[in-house]
Every structure is written in structure tokens, then in C-alpha cells.
Coordinates of C-alpha atoms in Angstrom, one line a residue:
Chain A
X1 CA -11.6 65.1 76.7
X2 CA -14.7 63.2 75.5
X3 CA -17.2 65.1 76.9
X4 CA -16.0 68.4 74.8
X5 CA -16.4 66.6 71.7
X6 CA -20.0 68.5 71.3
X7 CA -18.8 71.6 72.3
X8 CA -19.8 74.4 70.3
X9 CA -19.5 77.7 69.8
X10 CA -22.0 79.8 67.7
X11 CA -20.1 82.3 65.4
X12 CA -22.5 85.6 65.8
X13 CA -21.5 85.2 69.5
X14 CA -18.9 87.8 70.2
X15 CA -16.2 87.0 71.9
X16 CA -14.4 89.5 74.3
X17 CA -13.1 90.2 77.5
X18 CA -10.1 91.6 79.1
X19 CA -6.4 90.8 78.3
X20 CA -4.1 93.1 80.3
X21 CA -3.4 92.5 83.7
X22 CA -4.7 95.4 86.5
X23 CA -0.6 96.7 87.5
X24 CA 0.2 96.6 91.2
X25 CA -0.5 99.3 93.0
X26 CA 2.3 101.9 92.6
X27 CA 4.8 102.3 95.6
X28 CA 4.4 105.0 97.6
X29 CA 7.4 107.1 97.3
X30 CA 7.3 107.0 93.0
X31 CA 3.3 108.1 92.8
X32 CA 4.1 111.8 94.1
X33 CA 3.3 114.6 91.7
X34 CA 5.1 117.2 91.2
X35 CA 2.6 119.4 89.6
X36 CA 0.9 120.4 92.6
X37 CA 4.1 121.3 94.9
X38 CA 4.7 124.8 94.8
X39 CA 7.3 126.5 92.2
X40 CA 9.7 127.7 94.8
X41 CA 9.9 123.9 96.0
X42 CA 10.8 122.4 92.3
X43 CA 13.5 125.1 91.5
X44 CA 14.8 124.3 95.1
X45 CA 14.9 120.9 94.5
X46 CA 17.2 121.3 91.1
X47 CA 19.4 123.9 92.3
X48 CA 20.6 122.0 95.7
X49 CA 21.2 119.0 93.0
X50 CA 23.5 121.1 91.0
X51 CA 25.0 122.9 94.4
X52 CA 25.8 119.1 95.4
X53 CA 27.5 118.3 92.6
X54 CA 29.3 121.7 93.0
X55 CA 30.8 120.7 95.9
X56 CA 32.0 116.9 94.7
X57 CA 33.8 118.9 92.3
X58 CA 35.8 120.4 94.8
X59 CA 36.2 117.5 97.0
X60 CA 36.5 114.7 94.4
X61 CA 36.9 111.6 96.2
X62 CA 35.7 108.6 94.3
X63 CA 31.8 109.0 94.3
X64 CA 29.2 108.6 91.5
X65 CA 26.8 111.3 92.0
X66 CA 27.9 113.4 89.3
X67 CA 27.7 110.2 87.1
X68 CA 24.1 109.0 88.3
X69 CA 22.0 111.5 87.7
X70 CA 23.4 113.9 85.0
X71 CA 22.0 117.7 84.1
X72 CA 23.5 120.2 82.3
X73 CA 22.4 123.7 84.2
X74 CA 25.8 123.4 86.4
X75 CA 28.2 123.7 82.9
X76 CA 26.0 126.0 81.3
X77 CA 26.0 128.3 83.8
X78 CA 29.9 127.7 84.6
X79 CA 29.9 128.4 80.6
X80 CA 28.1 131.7 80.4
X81 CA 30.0 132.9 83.2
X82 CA 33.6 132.2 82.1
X83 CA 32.0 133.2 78.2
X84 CA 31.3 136.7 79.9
X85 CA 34.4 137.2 82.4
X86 CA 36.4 136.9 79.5
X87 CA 35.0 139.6 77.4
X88 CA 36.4 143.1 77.5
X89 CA 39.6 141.9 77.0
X90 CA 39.4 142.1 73.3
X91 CA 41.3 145.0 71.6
X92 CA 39.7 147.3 68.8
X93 CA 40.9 145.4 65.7
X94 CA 38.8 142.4 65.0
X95 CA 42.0 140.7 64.4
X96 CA 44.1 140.6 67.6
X97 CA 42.1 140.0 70.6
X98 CA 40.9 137.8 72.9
X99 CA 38.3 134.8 71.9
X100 CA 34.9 136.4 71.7
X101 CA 32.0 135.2 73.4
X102 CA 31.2 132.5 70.7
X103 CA 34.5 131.2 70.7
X104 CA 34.6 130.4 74.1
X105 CA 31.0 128.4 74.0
X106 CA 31.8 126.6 70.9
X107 CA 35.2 125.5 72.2
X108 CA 33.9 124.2 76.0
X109 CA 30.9 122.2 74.1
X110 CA 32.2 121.5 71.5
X111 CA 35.8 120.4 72.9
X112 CA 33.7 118.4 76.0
X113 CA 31.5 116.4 72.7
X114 CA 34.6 115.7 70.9
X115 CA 36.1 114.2 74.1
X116 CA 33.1 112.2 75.1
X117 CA 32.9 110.7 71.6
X118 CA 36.4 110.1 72.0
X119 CA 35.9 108.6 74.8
X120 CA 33.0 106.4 73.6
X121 CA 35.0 105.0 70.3
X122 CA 37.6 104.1 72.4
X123 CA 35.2 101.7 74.1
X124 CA 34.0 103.8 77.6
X125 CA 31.5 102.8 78.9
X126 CA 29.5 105.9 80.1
X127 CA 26.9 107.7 78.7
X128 CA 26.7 110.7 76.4
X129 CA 25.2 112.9 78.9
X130 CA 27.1 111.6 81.7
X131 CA 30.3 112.6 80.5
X132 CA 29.5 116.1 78.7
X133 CA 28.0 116.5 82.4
X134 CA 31.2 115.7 84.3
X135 CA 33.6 117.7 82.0
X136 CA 31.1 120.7 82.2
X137 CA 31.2 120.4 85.7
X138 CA 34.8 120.3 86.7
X139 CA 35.3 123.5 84.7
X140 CA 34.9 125.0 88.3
X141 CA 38.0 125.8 89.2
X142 CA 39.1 126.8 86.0
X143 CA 36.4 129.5 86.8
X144 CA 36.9 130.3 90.0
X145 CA 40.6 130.8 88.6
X146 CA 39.2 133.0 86.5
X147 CA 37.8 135.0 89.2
X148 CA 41.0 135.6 90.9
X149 CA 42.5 136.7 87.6
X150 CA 40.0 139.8 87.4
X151 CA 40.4 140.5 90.7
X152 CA 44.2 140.6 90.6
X153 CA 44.3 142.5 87.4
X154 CA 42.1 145.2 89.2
X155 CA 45.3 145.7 91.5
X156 CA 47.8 145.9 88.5
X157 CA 49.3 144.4 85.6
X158 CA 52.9 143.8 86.4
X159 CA 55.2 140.6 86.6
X160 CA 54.0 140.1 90.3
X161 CA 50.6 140.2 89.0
X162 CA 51.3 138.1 86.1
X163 CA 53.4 135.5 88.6
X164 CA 50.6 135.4 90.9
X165 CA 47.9 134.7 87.9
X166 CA 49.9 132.0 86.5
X167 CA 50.3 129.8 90.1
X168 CA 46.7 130.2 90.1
X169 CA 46.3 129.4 86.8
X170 CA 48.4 126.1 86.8
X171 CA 46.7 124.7 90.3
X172 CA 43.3 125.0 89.5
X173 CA 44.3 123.7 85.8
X174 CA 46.0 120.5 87.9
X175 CA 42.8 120.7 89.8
X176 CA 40.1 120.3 86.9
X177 CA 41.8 117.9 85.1
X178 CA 42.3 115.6 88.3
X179 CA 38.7 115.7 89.0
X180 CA 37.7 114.8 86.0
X181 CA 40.2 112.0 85.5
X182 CA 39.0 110.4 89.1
X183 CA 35.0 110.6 87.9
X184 CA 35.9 109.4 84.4
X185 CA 38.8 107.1 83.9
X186 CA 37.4 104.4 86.0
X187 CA 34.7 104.2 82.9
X188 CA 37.8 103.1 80.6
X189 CA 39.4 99.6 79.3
X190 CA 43.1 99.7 81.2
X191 CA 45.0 99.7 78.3
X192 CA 43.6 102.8 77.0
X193 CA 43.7 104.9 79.8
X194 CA 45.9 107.5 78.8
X195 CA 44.6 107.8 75.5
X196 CA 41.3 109.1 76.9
X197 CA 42.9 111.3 79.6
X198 CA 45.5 112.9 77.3
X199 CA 42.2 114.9 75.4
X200 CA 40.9 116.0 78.6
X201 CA 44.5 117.4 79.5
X202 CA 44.7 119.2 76.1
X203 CA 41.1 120.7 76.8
X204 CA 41.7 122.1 80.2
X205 CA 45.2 123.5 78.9
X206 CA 43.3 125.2 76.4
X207 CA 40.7 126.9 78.8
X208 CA 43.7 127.9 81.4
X209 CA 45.2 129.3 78.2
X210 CA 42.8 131.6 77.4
X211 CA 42.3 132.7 81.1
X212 CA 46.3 133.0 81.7
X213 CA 46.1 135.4 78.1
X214 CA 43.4 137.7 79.4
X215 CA 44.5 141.2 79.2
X216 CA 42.0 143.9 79.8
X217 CA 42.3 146.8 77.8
Chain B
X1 CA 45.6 31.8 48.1
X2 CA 45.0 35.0 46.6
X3 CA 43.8 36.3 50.0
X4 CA 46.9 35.6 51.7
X5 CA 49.3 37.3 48.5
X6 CA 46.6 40.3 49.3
X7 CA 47.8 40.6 52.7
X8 CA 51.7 40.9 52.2
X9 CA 53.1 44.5 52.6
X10 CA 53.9 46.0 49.5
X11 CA 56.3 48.8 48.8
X12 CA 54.3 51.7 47.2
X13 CA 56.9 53.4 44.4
X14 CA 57.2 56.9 44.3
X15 CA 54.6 59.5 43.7
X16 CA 56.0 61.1 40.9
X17 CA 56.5 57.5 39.1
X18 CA 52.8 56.1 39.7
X19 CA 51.7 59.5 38.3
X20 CA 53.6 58.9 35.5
X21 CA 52.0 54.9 34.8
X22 CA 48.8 56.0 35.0
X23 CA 48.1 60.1 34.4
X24 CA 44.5 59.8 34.9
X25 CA 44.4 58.5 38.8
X26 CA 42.6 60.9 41.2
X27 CA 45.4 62.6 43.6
X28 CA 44.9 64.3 46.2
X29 CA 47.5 67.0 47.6
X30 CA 47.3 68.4 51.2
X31 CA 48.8 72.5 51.6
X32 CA 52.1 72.5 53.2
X33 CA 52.2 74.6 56.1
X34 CA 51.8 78.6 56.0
X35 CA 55.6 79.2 57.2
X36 CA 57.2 77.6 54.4
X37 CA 55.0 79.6 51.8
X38 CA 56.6 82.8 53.4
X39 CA 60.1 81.8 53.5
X40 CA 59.6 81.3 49.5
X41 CA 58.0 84.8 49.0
X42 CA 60.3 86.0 51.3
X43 CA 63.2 84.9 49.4
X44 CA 61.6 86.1 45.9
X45 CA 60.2 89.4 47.1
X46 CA 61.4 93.0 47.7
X47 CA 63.7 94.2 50.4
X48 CA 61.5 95.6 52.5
X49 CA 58.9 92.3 52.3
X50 CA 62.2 90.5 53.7
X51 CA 63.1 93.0 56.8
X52 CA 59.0 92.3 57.4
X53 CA 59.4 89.2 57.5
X54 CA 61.7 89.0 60.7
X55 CA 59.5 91.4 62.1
X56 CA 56.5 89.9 62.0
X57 CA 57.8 87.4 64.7
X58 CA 56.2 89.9 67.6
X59 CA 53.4 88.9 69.2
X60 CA 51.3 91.2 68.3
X61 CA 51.5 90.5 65.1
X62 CA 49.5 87.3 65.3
X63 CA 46.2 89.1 66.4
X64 CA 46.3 91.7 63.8
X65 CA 46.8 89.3 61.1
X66 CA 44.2 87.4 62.5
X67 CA 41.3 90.5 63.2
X68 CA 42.3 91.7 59.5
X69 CA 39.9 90.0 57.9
X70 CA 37.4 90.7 61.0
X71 CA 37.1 94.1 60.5
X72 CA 35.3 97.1 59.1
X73 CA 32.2 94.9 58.8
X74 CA 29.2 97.0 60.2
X75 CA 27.4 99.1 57.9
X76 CA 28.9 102.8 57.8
X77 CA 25.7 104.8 59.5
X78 CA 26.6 102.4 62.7
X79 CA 28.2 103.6 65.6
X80 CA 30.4 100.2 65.5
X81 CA 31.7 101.0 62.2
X82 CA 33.9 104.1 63.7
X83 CA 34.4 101.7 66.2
X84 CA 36.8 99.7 64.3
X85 CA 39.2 102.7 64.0
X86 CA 39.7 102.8 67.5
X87 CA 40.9 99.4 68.2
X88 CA 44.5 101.0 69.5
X89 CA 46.1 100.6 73.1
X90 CA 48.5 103.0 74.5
X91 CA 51.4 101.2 73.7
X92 CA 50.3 100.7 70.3
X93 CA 49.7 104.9 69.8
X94 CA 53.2 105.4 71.6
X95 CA 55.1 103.1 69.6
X96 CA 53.6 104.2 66.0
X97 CA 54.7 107.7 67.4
X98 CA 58.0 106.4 68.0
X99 CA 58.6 105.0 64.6
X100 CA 57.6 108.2 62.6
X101 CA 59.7 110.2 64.7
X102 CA 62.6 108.2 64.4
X103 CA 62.7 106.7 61.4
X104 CA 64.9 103.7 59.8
X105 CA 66.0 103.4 56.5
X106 CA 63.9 100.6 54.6
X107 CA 61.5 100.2 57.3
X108 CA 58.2 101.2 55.7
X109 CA 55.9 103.0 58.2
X110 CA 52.6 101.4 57.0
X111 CA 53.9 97.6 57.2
X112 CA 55.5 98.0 60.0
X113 CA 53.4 99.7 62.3
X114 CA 49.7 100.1 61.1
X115 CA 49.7 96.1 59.8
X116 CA 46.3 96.7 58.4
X117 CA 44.6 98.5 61.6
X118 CA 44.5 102.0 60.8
X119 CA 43.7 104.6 63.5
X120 CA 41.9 107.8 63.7
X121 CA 43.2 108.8 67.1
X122 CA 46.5 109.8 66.3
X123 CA 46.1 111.6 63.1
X124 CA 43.3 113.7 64.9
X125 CA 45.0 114.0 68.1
X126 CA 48.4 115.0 67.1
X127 CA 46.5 117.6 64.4
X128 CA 44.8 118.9 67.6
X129 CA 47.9 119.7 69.5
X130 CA 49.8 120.8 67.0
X131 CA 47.1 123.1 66.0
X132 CA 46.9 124.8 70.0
X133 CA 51.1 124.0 70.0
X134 CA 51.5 126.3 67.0
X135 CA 49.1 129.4 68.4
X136 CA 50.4 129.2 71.7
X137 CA 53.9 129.0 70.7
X138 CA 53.5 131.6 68.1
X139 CA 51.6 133.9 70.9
X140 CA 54.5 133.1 72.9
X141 CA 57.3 134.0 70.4
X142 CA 56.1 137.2 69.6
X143 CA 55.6 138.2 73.5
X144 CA 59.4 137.6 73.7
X145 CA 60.4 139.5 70.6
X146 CA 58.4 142.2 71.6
X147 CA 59.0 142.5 75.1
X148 CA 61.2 146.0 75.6
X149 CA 59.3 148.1 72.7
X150 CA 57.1 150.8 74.7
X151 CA 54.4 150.4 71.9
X152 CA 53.8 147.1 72.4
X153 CA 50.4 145.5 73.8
X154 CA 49.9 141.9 74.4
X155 CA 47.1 140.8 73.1
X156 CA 46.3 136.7 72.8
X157 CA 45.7 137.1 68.7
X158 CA 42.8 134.2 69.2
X159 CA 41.8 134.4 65.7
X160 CA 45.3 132.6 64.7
X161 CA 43.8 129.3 66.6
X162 CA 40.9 129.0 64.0
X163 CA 43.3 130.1 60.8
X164 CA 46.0 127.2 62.4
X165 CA 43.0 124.4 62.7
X166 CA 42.0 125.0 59.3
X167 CA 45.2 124.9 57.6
X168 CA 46.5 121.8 59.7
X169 CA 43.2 119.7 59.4
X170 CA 42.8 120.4 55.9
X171 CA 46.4 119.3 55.3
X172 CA 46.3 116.2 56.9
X173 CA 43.2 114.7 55.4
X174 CA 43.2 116.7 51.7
X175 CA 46.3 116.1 51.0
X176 CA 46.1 112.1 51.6
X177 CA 42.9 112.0 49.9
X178 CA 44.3 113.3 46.7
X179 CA 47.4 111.2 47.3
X180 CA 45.1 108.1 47.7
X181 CA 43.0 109.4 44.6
X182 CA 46.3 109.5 42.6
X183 CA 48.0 106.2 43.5
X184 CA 44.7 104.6 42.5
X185 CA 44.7 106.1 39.1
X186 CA 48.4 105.3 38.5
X187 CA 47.2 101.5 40.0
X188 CA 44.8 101.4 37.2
X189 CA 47.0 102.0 35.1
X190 CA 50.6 100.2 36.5
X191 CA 50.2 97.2 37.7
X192 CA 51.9 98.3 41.4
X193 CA 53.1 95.4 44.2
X194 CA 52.1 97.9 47.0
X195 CA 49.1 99.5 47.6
X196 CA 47.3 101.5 50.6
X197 CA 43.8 102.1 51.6
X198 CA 43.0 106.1 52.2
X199 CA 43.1 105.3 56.5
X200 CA 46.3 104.1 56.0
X201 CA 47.3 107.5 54.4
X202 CA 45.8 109.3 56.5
X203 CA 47.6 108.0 59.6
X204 CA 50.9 108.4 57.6
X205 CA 50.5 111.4 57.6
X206 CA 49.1 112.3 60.8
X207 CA 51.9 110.6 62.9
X208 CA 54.1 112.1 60.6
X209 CA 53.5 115.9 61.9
X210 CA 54.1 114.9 65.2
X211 CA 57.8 115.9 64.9
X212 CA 56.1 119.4 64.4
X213 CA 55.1 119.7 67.9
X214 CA 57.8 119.7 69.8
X215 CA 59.6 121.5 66.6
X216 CA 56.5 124.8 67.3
X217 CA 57.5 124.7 71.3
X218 CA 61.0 125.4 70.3
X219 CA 60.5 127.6 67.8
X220 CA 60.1 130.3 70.5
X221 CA 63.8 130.6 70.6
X222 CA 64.1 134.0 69.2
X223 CA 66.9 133.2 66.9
X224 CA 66.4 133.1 63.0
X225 CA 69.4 130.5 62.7
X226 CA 68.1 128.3 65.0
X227 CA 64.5 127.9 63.5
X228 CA 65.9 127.0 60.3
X229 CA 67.8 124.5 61.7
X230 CA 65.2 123.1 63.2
X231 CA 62.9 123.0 60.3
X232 CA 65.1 121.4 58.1
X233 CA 65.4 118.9 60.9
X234 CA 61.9 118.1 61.2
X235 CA 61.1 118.4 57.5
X236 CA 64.1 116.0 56.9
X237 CA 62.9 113.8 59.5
X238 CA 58.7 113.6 58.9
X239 CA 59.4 113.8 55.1
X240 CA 61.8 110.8 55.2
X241 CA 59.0 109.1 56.9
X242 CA 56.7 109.9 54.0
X243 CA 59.3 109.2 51.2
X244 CA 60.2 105.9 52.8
X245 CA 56.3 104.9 52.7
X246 CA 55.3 106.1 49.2
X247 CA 58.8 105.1 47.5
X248 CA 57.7 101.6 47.2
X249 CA 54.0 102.6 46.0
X250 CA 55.7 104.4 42.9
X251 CA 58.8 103.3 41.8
X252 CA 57.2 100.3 39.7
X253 CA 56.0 102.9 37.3
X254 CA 57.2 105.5 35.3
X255 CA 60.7 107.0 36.5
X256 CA 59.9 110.4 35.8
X257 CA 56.6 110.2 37.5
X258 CA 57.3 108.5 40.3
X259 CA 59.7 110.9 41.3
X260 CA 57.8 113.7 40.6
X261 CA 55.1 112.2 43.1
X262 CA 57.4 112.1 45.5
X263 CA 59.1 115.2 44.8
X264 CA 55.4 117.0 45.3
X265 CA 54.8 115.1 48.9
X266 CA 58.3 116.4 50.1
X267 CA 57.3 120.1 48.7
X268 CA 53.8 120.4 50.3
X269 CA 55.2 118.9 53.6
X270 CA 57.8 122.0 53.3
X271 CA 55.3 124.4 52.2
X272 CA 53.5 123.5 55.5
X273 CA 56.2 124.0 57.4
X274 CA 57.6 127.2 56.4
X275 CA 54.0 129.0 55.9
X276 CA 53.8 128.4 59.8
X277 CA 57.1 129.3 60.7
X278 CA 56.3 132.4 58.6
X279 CA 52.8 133.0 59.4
X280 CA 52.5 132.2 63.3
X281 CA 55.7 133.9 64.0
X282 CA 57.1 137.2 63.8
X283 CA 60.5 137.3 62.4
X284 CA 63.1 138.3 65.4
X285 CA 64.2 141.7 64.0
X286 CA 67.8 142.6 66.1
X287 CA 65.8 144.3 68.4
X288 CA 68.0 146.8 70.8
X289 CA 66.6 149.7 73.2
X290 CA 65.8 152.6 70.4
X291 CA 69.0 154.9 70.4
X292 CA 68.4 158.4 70.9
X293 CA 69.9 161.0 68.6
X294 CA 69.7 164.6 69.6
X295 CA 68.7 166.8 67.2
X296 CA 70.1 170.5 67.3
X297 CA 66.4 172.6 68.1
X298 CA 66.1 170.4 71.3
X299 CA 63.9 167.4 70.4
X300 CA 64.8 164.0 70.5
X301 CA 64.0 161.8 67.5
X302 CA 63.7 157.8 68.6
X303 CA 64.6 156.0 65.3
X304 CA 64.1 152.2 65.0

């Protein structure tokens, strides 16, 4: 290094120049925007998502879908739905009746955050989002259960009726819960696998309660 | 030679004795080991520290003692922290569940079962279902009872969930908190052998209403005799749990107080218990088809 001993620089030179490295050129399929695609296309695009995970619901063998990419349009709308089928059932005193519209909502989100955090103290390890997503989700049946139940009452209200309701009832009740259990216990430590299943058992129950009680006037 | 005297062996005399021919020397004592140390307190202590003692043989005993002083050490705005009161396995849960619902005479809950690891997921859990057990039992009762009557409409009485959830939540953590709040005054006061942190009062009391549950789901049985019975069952069986856990706590202290402490534990829990029983379910009146007396200008009059 001798012959830098003379090197200077002078200080009202300014020193500058570029630090950051130019990025790669992005790959091809992640540089599409969707701002020019037209509107039809986009809402296509998110309703055949939540369609798809409609039908893992029904057909739960052991995929992740519902667990990769989460969204919460599928258990809203499986929310208002169920919120609005069980109206009318509600007699004129305020005190007896069935759960008003509010009730229902707060007890399906609420119930499904209790469970995930539940779920999360317990030491799962999914995400937030991920399992309010599959609990809304497999709430399907339940409302597709709930559709039968109207329909049946329109015939009549007797014990056949009330027999008929409540096999209903019970399989799609044993459906839900099953669902659920195969997308989310696999996120559980072994030893504590029951203790995050029995919650999700207790919320179901209390959603095929309410549709099982649903008397129109 | 001096050298040679030096190497000889030499009998050393007795502790006690060298001690005693020169009391200034530097000594140095190493601990015995832990298991004599609780042999002695064993021997010394109370009853129940004695049955713990034989007890604390199981296996899992070893890791709790061990993770005691582990715990409960993040900061309590962490996730982490909340954590720590969810360190239970299913086993665990099931056999706490078992030992409040069966309970032994002199085997004190706390010791014996929550060893210093509390848990929030019973107390919450069992509130939970014995909040929906009570409401849908109740619903179901009153169906039953009023089956034949022509008047009668079924409706699902939703409201009684929310009044239920209230009543039972605020129960099982109120009520330990002012029970914690009191044993610490007394504490300050008495110097008392035995003392719990709130958690630990809190799951006392939570795995103590499980009895209730199966009690609510059989109180549909449309019989006034038979819900009594099974009341003072229950309430005999949780409040034993309660007395056998806070009897210890108290009876250091006053005699008049202690039992009045306990005497108000036993009389809340059996306030709870009848309010329900008397709230959530109609009473079965001796309900028979309405007879029909004739009356003499030709109408019938249906009396109750």
C-alpha cells in the first residue's frame, strides 16, 4: 500500500453516488395489474375463490385451501343469511322469542374469536384469520339445515315435522363440526387436542340450538 | 524426621469435639439432600401437608415443581403472558374435573391438583357450558311441563341465555376476587400457613360448578322432589370441594370468623343454585287435562 500513502481527498469535493442495488427484473406471472382488468373479471376472480372453498366444506378431505389463502366474504355471507332466516320467529313480547338479528351475529363472531384465541393460548399454530375463516366457513351446513327447517315448517308444525327437523338438525351439526375438526386440529399439540375441539363442539351445538328452536309465529 | 511424623495417618476426632477446642476455626457445612428436609416438615406439619407428601411421588409432579419458578414471567400486555395459563393437557383438565367432582375428605383441591399451575380453561369453559346447559335445559323443562295446555306456545325464551351468562360469569370470577381480597386482609392481619393466589381461586371455583352441569340436564325431570334432591347433592358435593379448600386458609384465625367465612362461601354457592333452579325453571304444577264442569244455562266453564 505504499503508493496510497499520498492519497488525498479534497474536502469541498462532494462525495456521492448510488448505494442500492437495481432489483431483478420482476417475474412474469407477479408484475400483472389488476387495475386495468375489467370489474366483472375481479369480482369473478373472488367469488369462484369463496365458491371453491364452498365446496371443500362439503367434501372435507384433508386439504389446505381453506387454510392458505383466508377471506372472510364466505362466513359473512353464511352469517347474514342464517342472521335473517332466523327472524320472524320471534313472538310479540320482547321477552320470549327467538335471538334477534344481533344476537345471532354477535354469537357466530364472537363465539368463532373466542375459539380461535382459545385455540391460539393453547399453543395452535394457525393464524388469526385462518381460523375465524375456517369456522365461518363450515357453518354451511348448519345453514343449509336451516334451509330445510323453513321449508319443512311451511308444510306443518307437528311431531313428524319436528322429527324430521331434528335428524336434520343433528347430521349437518355432526357435519360442521367434523369439517372443522379435520381443517383445524392438525394445527394442535397432541395432548391438547380435545381441549380445542370440545369449544368448537359447544359452538356448533349452540347454532343447531337455535335452528332446532325456530318456531314461526 | 519431622517429615516422616508428617506423613503418618492421623485419626481426626470428632466434629463436634474440634469445634469445641478451638470455636473460632472456619467450618464449612454442605446441605443435606432435599428429601430428608421434607420428611422433617412432613413429620412437623399439618395433616393435609402429610397426605401431600405421599402424593407428590407422581411424575408429574416433578415438572410442575420444577416450571413453578419459570413462570408468569413476561410482561402482562404480551400475548405470552396469557400463555402461561394455558400450560394444561387433556389429562390434566380431566383429572382436576375428576377431583372436584368427587371429592375426598382432607385432600385439599388446590395442593393436590392445581400445584401452582393455575388454569383459565376450565373455569371459562365449564362457565360456558353450564351457562348454554342451564338455558337449554330450562327451555327444555318448561316444553315438558307445558306440553298438554291448549294455550301454550313454544317459544326458545333466548333472552334467558344472556341473563344466565351474566349471572354465572359474574359468580365465578366476583366472588373469588372478593374471597381473594378478604383472605389477604385477614393475612395481614393473622399470620396464616396457607395462602392462594386469585388464579388459584378462581379455578376452585370454576371446576367446582362443573357438578352443575350434569345436575341442569337432569333437572328437566319434571318432578319437584327430585330436583331438590339433586341440588342438595351437587350443593353438598361442589360446596364440600370449596370448604375442604378454604378450611385450611381460615381456621388459623379467629374461630368465629373463620367459620363465618366459610359459612358465607357455602351460602352464595346455594344461593346460586336455587336462584337457577328457581329462575330458569318453571315449577311443575300437578298438571292434568282441565276438567270440565257443566254449568246449568249450557256453557262449559274449563277451570285450572
Amino acid at each position: 500500500f505504499a503508493g496510497l500513502a499520498d492519497v488525498s481527498i479534497a474536502e469541498d469535493i462532494p462525495v456521492e453516488g448510488e448505494i442500492t442495488v437495481p432489483v431483478g427484473a420482476h417475474s412474469p406471472d407477479e408484475d400483472y395489474s389488476t387495475l386495468d382488468e375489467p370489474v366483472r373479471e375481479t369480482i369473478m376472480r373472488d367469488l369462484k375463490a369463496v365458491g371453491k372453498k364452498f365446496v371443500h366444506v362439503l367434501y372435507p378431505k384433508k386439504s389446505s385451501a381453506l387454510l392458505r389463502d383466508w377471506d372472510l366474504w364466505g362466513p359473512l355471507v353464511l352469517c347474514v343469511s342464517l342472521a335473517l332466516m332466523l327472524q320472524g320467529g320471534a313472538a310479540d313480547s320482547k321477552e320470549d322469542g327467538g335471538p334477534q338479528f344481533a344476537e345471532v351475529f354477535v354469537i357466530i363472531w364472537f363465539g368463532a374469536v373466542v375459539i380461535t384465541l382459545n385455540s391460539k393460548l393453547l399453543g395452535g399454530t394457525i393464524s388469526f384469520f385462518q381460523s375465524l375463516c375456517v369456522l365461518g366457513y363450515c357453518v354451511l351446513p348448519l345453514v343449509v339445515a336451516m334451509l330445510v327447517c323453513r321449508l319443512v315448517l311451511l308444510a306443518g308444525a307437528g311431531t313428524a315435522s319436528f322429527l324430521v327437523r331434528l335428524l336434520v338438525v343433528a347430521a349437518m351439526f355432526g357435519w360442521s363440526t367434523l369439517a372443522s375438526t379435520a381443517f383445524l386440529a392438525d394445527s394442535q399439540p397432541p395432548n391438547r387436542k380435545a381441549l380445542v375441539v370440545y369449544p368448537i363442539f359447544l359452538f356448533y351445538f349452540v347454532i343447531s340450538w337455535m335452528i332446532l328452536t325456530f318456531t314461526p309465529q | 524426621m519431622a517429615a516422616v511424623d508428617d506423613l503418618k495417618f492421623r485419626e481426626f476426632d470428632d466434629a463436634a469435639n474440634l469445634l469445641a477446642a478451638n470455636p473460632d476455626a472456619t467450618t464449612i457445612s454442605i446441605d443435606e439432600p432435599p428429601e430428608v428436609h421434607k420428611n422433617q416438615h412432613g413429620r412437623a406439619g399439618e395433616r393435609g401437608r402429610e397426605e401431600d407428601d405421599e402424593l407428590l411421588g407422581t411424575d408429574d409432579s416433578d415438572k410442575t415443581e420444577l416450571l413453578a419458578g419459570q413462570k408468569k414471567s413476561a410482561p402482562f400486555w404480551t400475548f405470552e403472558y396469557y400463555q402461561t395459563f394455558f400450560e394444561v393437557d387433556t389429562y390434566q383438565v380431566l383429572d382436576r374435573i375428576k377431583g372436584a367432582v368427587f371429592p375426598v375428605p382432607g385432600r385439599n383441591f388446590v395442593r393436590l391438583y392445581i400445584r401452582s399451575n393455575p388454569d383459565l380453561y376450565g373455569p371459562f369453559w365449564i362457565c360456558a357450558t353450564l351457562v348454554f346447559a342451564i338455558a337449554v335445559s330450562g327451555n327444555l323443562s318448561n316444553f315438558f311441563i307445558h306440553l298438554g295446555r291448549p294455550t301454550y306456545h313454544y317459544v326458545p325464551e333466548f333472552r334467558k341465555v344472556s341473563i344466565a351468562a351474566t349471572t354465572i360469569y359474574a359468580y365465578a370470577w366476583l366472588v373469588p376476587l372478593a374471597v381473594w381480597g378478604f383472605l389477604m386482609w385477614r393475612n395481614s392481619k393473622v399470620m396464616n400457613i396457607v395462602s392462594y393466589s386469585f388464579l388459584e381461586i378462581v379455578c376452585v371455583y370454576g371446576y367446582s360448578l362443573f357438578i352443575y352441569i350434569p345436575t341442569a340436564i337432569l333437572w328437566i325431570i319434571p318432578q319437584k322432589v327430585v330436583r331438590w334432591v339433586l341440588m342438595m347433592f351437587s350443593l353438598c358435593l361442589s360446596g364440600s370441594v370449596l370448604v375442604m379448600t378454604f378450611w385450611p386458609a381460615v381456621r388459623d384465625d379467629n374461630r368465629r370468623v373463620a367459620l363465618a367465612t366459610v359459612g358465607t362461601i357455602v351460602l352464595l354457592h346455594a344461593l346460586l343454585s336455587v336462584g337457577c333452579l328457581a329462575y330458569f325453571f318453571d315449577a311443575p304444577e300437578l298438571d292434568f287435562p282441565a276438567p270440565v264442569t257443566p254449568v246449568h244455562n249450557g256453557t262449559t266453564l274449563i277451570t285450572k
